mmCIF file of C-alpha atoms (C1' of nucleotides) in Angstrom:
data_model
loop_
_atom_site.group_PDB
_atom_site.id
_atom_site.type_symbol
_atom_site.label_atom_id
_atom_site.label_comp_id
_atom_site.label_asym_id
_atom_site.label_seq_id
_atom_site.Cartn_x
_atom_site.Cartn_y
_atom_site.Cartn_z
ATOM 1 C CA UNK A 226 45.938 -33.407 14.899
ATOM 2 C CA UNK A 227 43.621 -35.161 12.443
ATOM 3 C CA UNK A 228 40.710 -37.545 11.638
ATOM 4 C CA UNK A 229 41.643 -40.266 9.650
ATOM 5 C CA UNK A 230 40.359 -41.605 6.324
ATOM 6 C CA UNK A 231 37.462 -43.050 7.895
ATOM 7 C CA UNK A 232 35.267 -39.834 8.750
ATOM 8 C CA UNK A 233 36.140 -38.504 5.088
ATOM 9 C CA UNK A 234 34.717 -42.078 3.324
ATOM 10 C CA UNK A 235 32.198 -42.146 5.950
ATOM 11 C CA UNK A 236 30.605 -38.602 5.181
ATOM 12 C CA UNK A 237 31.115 -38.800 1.330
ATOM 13 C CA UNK A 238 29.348 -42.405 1.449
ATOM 14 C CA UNK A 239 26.563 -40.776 3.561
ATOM 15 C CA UNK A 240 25.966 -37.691 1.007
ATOM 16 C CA UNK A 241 25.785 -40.282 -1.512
ATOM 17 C CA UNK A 242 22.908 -42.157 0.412
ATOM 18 C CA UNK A 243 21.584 -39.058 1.126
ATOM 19 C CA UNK A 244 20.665 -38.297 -2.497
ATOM 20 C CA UNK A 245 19.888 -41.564 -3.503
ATOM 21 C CA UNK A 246 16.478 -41.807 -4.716
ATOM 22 C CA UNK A 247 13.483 -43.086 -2.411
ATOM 23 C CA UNK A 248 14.052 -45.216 0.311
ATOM 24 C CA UNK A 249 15.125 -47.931 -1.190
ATOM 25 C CA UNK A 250 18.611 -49.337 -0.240
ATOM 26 C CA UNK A 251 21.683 -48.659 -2.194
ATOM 27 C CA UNK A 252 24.038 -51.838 -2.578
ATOM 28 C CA UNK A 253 27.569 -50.683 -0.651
ATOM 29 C CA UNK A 254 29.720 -51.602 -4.039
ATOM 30 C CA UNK A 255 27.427 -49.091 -5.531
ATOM 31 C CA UNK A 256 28.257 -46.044 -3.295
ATOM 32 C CA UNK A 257 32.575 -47.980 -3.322
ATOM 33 C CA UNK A 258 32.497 -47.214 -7.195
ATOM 34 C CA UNK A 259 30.527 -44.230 -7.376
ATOM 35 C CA UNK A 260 33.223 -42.716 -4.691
ATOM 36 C CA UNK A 261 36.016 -44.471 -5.188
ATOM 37 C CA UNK A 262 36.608 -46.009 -1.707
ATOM 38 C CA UNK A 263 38.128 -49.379 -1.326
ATOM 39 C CA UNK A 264 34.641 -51.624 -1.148
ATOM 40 C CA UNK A 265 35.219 -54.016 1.699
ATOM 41 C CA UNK A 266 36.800 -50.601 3.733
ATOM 42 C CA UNK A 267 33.489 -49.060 2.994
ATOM 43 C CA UNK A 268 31.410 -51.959 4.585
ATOM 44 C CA UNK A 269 33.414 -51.997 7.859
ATOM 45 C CA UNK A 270 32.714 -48.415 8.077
ATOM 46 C CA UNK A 271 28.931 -49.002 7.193
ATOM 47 C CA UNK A 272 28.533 -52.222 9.670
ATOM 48 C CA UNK A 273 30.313 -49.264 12.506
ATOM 49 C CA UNK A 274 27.292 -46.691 11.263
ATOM 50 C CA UNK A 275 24.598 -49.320 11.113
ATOM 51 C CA UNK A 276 25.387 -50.454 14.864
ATOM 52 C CA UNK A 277 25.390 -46.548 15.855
ATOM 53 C CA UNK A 278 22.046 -46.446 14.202
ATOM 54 C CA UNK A 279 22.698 -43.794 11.564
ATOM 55 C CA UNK A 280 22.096 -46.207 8.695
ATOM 56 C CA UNK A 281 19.672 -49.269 8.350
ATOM 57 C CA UNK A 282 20.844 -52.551 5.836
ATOM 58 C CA UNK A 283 18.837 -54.963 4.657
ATOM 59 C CA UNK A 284 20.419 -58.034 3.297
ATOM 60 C CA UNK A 285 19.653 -60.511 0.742
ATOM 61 C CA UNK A 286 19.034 -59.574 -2.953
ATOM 62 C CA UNK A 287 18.464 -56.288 -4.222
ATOM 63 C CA UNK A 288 19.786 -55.136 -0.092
ATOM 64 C CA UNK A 289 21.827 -52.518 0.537
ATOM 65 C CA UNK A 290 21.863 -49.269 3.042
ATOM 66 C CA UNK A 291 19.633 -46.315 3.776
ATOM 67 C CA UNK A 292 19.737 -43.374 6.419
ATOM 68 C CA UNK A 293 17.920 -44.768 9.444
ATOM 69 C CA UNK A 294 16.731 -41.164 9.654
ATOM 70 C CA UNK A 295 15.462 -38.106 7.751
ATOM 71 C CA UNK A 296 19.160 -36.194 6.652
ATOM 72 C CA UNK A 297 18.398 -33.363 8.761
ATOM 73 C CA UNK A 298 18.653 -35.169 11.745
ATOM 74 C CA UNK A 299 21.795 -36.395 11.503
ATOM 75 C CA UNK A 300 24.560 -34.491 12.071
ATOM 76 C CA UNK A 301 28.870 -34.405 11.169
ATOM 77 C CA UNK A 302 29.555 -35.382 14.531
ATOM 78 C CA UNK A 303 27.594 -38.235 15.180
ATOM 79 C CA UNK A 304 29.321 -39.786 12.449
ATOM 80 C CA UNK A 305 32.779 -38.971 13.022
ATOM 81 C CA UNK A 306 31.937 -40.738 16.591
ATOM 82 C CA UNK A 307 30.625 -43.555 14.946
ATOM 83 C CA UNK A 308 33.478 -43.925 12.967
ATOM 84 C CA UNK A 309 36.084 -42.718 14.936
ATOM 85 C CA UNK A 310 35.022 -42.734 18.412
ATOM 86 C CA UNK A 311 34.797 -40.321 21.357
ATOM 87 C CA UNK A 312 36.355 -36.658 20.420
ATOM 88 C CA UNK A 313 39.290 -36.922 22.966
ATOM 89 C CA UNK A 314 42.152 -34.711 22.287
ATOM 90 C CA UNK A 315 44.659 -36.380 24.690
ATOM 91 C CA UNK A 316 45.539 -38.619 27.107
ATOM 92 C CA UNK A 317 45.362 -36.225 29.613
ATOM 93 C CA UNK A 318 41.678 -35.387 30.061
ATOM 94 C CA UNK A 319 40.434 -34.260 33.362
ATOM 95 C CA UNK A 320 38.751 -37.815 34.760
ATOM 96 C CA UNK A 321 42.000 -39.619 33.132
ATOM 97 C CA UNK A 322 44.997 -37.355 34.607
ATOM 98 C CA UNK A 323 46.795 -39.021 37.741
ATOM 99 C CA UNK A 324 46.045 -35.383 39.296
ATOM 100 C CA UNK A 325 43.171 -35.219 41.226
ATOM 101 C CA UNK A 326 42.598 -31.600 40.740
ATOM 102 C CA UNK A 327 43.722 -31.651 36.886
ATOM 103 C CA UNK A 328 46.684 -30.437 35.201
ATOM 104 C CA UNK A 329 46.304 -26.968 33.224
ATOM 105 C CA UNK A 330 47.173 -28.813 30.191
ATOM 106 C CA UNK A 331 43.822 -30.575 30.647
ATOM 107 C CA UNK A 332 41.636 -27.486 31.008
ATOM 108 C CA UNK A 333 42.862 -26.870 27.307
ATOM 109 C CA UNK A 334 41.840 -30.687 25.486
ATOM 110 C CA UNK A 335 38.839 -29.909 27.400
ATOM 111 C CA UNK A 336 37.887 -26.573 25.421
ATOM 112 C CA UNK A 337 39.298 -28.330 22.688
ATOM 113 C CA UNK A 338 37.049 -30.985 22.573
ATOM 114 C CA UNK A 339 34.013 -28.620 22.875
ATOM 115 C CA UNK A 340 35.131 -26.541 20.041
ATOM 116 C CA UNK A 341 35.029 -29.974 17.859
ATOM 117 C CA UNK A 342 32.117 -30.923 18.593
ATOM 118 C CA UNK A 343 30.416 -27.630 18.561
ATOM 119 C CA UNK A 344 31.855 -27.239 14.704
ATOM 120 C CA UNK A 345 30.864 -30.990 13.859
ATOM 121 C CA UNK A 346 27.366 -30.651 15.175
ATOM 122 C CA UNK A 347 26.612 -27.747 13.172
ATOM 123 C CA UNK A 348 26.514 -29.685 10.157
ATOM 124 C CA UNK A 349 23.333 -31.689 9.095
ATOM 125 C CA UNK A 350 24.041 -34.560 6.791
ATOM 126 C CA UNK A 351 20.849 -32.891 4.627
ATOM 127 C CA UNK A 352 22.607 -29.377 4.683
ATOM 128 C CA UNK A 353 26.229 -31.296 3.303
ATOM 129 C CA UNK A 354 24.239 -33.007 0.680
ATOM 130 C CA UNK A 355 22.511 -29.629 -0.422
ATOM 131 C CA UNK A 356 26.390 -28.130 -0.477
ATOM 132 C CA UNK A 357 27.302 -30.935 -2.278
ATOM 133 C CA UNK A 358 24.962 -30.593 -5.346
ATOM 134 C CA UNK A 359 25.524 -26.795 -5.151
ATOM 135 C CA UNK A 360 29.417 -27.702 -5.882
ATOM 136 C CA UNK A 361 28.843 -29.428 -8.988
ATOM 137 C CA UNK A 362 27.000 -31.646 -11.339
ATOM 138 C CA UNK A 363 28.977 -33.525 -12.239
ATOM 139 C CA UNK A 364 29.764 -36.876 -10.276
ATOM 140 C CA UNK A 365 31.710 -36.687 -6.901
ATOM 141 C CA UNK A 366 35.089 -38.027 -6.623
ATOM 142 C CA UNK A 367 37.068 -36.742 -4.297
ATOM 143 C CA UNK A 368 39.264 -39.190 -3.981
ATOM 144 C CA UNK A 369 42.041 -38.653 -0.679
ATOM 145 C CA UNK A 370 45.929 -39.951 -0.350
ATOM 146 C CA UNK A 371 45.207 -42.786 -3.222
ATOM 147 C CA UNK A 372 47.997 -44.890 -3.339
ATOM 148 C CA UNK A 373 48.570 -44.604 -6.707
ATOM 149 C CA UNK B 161 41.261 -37.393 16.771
ATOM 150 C CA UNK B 162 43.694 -36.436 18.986
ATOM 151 C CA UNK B 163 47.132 -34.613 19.807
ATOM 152 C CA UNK B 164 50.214 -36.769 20.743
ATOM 153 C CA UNK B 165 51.808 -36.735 23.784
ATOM 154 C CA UNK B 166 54.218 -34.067 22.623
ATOM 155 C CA UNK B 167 51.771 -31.200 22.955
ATOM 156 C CA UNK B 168 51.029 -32.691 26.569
ATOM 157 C CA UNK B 169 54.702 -32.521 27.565
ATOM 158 C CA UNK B 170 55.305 -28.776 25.630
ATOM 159 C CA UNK B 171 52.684 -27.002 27.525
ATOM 160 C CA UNK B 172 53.656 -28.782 30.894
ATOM 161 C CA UNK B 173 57.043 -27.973 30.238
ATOM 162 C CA UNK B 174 56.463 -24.672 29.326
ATOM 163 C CA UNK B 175 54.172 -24.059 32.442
ATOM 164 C CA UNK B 176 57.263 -24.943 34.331
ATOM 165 C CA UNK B 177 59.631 -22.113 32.558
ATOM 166 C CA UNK B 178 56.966 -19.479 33.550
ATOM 167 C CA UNK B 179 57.292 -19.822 36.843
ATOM 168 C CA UNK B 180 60.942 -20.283 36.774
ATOM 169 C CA UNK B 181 62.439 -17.097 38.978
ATOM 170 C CA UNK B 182 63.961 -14.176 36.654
ATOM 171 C CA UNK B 183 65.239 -14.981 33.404
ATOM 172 C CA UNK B 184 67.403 -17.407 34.413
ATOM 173 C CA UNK B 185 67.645 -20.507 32.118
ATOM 174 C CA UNK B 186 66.498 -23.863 33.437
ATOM 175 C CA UNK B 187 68.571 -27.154 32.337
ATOM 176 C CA UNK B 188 66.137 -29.440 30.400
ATOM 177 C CA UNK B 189 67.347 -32.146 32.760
ATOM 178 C CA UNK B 190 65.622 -30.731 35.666
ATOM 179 C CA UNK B 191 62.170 -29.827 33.704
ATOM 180 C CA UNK B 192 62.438 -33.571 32.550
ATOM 181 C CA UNK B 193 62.813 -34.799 36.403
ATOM 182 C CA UNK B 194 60.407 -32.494 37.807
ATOM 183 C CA UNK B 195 57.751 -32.993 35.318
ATOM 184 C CA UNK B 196 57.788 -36.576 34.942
ATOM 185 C CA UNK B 197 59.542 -36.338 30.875
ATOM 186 C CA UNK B 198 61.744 -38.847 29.543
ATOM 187 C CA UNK B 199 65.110 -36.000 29.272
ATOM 188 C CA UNK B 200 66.046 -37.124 25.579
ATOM 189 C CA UNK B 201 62.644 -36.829 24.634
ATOM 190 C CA UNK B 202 62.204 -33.096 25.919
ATOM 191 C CA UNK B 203 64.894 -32.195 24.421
ATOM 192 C CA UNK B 204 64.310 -32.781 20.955
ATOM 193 C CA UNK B 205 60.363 -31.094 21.594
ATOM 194 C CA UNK B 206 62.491 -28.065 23.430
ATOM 195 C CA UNK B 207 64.839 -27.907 20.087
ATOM 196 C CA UNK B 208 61.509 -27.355 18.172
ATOM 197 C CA UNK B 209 60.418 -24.530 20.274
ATOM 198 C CA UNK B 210 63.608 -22.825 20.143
ATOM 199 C CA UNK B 211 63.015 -23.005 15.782
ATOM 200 C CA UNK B 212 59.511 -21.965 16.770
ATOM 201 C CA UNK B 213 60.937 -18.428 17.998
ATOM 202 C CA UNK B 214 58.897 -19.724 21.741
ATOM 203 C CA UNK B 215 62.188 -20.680 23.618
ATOM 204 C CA UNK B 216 65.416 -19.029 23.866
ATOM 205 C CA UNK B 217 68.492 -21.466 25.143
ATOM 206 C CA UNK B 218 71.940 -20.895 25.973
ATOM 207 C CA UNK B 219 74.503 -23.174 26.261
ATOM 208 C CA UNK B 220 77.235 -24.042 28.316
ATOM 209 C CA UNK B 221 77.998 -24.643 32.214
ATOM 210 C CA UNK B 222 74.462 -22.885 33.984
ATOM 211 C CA UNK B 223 73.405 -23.127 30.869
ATOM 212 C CA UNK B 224 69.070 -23.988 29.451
ATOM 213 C CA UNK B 225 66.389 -22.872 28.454
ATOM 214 C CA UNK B 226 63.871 -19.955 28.846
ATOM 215 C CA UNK B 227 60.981 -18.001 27.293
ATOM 216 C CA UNK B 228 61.662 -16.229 24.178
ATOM 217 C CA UNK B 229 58.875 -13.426 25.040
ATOM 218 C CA UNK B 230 56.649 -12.806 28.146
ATOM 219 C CA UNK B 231 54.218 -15.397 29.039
ATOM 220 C CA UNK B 232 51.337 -13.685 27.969
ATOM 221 C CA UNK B 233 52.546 -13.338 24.207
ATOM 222 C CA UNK B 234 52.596 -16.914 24.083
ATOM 223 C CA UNK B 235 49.515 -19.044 23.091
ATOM 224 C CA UNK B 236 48.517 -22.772 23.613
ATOM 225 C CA UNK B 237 48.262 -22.026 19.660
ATOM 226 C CA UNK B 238 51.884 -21.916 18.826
ATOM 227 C CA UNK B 239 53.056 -24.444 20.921
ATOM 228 C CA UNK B 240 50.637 -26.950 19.746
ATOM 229 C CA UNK B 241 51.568 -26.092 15.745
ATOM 230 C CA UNK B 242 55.659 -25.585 16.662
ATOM 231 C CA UNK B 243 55.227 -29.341 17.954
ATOM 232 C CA UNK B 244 52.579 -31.072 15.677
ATOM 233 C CA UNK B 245 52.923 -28.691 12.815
ATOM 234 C CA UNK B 246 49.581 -27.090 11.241
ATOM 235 C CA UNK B 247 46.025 -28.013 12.162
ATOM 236 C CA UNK B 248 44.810 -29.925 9.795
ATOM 237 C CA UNK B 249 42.249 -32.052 10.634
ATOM 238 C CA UNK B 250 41.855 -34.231 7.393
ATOM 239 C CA UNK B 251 43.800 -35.100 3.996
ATOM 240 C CA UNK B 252 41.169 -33.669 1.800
ATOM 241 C CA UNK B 253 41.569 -29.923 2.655
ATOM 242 C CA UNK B 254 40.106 -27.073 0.086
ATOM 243 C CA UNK B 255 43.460 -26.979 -1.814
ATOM 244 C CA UNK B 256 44.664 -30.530 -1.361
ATOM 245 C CA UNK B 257 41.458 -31.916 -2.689
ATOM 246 C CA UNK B 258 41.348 -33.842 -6.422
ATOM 247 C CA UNK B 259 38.217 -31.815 -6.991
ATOM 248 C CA UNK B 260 38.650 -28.251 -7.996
ATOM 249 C CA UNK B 261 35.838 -26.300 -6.201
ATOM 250 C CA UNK B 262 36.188 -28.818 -3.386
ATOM 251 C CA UNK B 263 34.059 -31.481 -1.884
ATOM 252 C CA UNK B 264 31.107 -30.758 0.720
ATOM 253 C CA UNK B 265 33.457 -32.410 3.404
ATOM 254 C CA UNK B 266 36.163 -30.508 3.187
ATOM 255 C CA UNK B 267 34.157 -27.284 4.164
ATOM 256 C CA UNK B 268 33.312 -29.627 7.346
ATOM 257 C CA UNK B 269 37.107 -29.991 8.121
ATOM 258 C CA UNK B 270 37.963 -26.374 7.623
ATOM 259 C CA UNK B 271 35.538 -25.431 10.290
ATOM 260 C CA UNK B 272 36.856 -27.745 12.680
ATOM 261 C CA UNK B 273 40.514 -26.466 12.363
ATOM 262 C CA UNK B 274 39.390 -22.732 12.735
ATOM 263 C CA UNK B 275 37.410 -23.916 15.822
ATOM 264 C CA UNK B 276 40.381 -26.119 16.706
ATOM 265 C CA UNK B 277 42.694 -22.896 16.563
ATOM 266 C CA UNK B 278 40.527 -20.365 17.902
ATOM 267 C CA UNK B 279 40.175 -22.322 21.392
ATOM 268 C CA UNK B 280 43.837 -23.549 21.307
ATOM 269 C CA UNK B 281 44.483 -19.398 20.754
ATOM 270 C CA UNK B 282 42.265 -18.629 23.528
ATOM 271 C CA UNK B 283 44.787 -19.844 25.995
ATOM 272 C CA UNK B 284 48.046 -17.479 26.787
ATOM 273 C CA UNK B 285 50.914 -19.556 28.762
ATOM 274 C CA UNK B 286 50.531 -17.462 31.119
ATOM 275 C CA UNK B 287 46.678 -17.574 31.850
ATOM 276 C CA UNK B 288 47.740 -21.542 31.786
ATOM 277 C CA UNK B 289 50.896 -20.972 35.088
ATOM 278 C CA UNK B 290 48.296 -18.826 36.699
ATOM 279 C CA UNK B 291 45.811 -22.257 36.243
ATOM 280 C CA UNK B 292 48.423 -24.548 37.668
ATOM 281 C CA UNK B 293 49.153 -22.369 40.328
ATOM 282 C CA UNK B 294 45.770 -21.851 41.664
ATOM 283 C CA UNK B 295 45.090 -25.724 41.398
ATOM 284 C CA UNK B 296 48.019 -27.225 43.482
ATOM 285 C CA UNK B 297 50.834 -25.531 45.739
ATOM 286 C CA UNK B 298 52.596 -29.531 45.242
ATOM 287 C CA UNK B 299 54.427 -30.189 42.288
ATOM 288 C CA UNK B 300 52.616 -31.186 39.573
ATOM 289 C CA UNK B 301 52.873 -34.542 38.324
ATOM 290 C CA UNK B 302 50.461 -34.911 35.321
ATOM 291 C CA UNK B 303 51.939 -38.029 33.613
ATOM 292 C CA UNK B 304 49.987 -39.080 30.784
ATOM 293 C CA UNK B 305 50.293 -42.762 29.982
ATOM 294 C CA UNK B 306 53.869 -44.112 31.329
ATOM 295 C CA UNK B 307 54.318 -47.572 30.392
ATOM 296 C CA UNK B 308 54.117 -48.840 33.183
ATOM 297 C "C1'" DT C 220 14.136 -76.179 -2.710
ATOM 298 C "C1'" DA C 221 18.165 -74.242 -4.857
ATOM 299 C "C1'" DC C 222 20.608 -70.418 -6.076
ATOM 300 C "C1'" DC C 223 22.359 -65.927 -5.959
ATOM 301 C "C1'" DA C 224 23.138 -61.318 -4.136
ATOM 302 C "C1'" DT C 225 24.403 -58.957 -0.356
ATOM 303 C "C1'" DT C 226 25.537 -57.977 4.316
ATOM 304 C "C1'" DC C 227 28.369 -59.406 8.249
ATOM 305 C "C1'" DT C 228 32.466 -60.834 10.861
ATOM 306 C "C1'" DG C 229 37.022 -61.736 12.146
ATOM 307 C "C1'" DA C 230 41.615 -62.408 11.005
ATOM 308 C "C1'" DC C 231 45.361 -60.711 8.824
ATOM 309 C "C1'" DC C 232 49.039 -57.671 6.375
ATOM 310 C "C1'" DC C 233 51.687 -53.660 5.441
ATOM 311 C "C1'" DA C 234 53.115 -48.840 5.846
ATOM 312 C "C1'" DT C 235 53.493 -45.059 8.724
ATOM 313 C "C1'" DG C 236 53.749 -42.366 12.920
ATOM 314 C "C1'" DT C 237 54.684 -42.021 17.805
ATOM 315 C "C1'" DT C 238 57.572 -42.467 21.646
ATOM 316 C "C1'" DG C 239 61.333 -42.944 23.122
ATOM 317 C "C1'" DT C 240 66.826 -44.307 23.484
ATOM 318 C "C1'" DC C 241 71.570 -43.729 22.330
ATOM 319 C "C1'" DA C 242 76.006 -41.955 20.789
ATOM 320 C "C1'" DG C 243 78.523 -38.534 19.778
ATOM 321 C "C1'" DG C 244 79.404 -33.472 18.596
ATOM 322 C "C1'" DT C 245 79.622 -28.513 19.939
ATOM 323 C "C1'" DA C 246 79.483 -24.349 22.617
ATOM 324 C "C1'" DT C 247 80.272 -22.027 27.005
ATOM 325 C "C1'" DC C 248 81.723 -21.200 31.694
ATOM 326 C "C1'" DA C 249 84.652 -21.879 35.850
ATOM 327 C "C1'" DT D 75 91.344 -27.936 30.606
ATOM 328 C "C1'" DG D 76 87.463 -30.061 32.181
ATOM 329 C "C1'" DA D 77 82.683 -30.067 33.322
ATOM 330 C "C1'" DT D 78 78.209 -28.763 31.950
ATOM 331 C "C1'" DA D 79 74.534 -28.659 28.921
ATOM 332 C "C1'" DC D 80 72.680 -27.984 24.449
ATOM 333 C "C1'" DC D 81 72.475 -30.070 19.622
ATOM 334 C "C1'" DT D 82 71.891 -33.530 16.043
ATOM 335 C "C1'" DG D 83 70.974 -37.672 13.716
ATOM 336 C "C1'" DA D 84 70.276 -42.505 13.745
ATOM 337 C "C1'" DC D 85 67.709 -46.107 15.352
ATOM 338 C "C1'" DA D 86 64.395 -49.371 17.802
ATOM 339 C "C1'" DA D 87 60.031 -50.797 19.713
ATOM 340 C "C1'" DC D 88 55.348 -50.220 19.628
ATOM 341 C "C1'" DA D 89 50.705 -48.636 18.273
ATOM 342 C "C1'" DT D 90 47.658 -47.177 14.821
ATOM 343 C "C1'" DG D 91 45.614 -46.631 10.317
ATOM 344 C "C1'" DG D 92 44.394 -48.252 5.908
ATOM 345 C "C1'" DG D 93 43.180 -51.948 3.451
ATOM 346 C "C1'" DT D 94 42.562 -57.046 1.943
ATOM 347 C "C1'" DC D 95 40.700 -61.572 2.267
ATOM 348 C "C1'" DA D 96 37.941 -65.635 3.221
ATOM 349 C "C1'" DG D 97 34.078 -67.307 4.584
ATOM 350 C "C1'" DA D 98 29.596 -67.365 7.198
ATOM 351 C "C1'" DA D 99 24.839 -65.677 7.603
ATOM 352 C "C1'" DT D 100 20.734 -63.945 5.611
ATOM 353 C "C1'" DG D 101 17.099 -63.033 2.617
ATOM 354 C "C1'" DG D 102 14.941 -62.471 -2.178
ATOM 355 C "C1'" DT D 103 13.760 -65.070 -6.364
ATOM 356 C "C1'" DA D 104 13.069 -68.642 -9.679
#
DNA sequence: TACCATTCTGACCCATGTTGTCAGGTATCA
DNA sequence: TGATACCTGACAACATGGGTCAGAATGGTA
């Protein structure tokens, strides 16, 4: 029962956009090395949140990304879907279940579900960035399962 | 994002022990036919509820399994954590984390597990029979992604 | 026009986890 | 004593996740 790496990069690259300065775009090597995630990683995930039209790139010289949007209109959960796709539990969900009526088991992912996305939507990417600055100073690097 | 299929074949298996007559143990054998399980399979996830404290077996001729307690002091909960271990929806929880006060997502992922565990808490096994029951009188054949 | 910075895309690799299977051991009852 | 059924560990096949790499496309800049 997790997310994977992806949503973790994904949000810490977005707080970093989040406080960059203006809107002027912020080179994706730039956010790697300021986080520590693996660069070309971090532009698969980027190209995922450009095409879900969370961020904006512009290429050529001096390119880079930006929020498509102001940071309080974007919330936790539309980028963990961007990233990771629909919030689906398990196999089982009601439309997907040979039953016609259901199983009970599917009654369950199904509150599940709602209880993740309730939690994810109730963080703006502005209020995670405002958290983020109220942690600490000093620059972020929380760095997750490194391999050495 | 999602639980494997063990939690699917756990609470479907434990459904069936509920409304099992008396306390009289069930062979895993005849859960595994009824329900659609692959028998070796069930048996290692019914090994890991007896740990759990959620099943009681006995061995021998007539031998099997049963509940440990009564249906309704049994939650969706404790059968999801006995077979996936804890909710823990990301690598970089509060303690795990490289930085010491923590990083603005990890606040993000320890509101999804407590949402996570609240709804899986909010279902007894025996609110889940009384489901099953009331949505079929034939036997129920959820079977999540067979091959073939 | 030529060059460079940067995004964009797809293919690929490796480690790990999931979903089983199998063989044999052990306890209990008839 | 034999049949039944749990118990345990090893193992195999497959899917997924995490990450790398090469190269193409695009747009600023000199």
């Amino acid at each position: 029962m997790r997310l994977s790496a992806r949503s973790e990069y994904g949000l810490l690259a977005l707080v970093d956009l989040t406080t960059a300065p203006g809107g002027s775009p912020v080179a994706a090597r730039e956010i790697a090395e300021r986080r520590g995630i693996p660069p070309a990683f971090l532009e698969q995930l980027l190209a995922d949140l450009r095409r879900a039209g969370i961020v904006r790139s512009t290429r050529g010289a001096h390119g880079g990304f930006a929020l498509a949007r102001g940071a309080s209109a974007i919330t936790a959960l539309e980028i963990v879907e961007a990233l990771e796709g629909p919030i689906v539990p398990s196999v089982c969900m009601p439309n997907e279940c040979d039953r016609e009526g259901g199983c009970a088991a599917a009654t369950v992912w199904t509150d599940v579900a709602g209880a993740v996305r309730d939690a994810l939507g109730g963080f703006t990417l502005a209020r995670l960035a405002e958290d983020q600055s109220r942690l600490d100073r000093a620059p972020l690097t929380c760095t997750p399962r490194r391999n050495t």
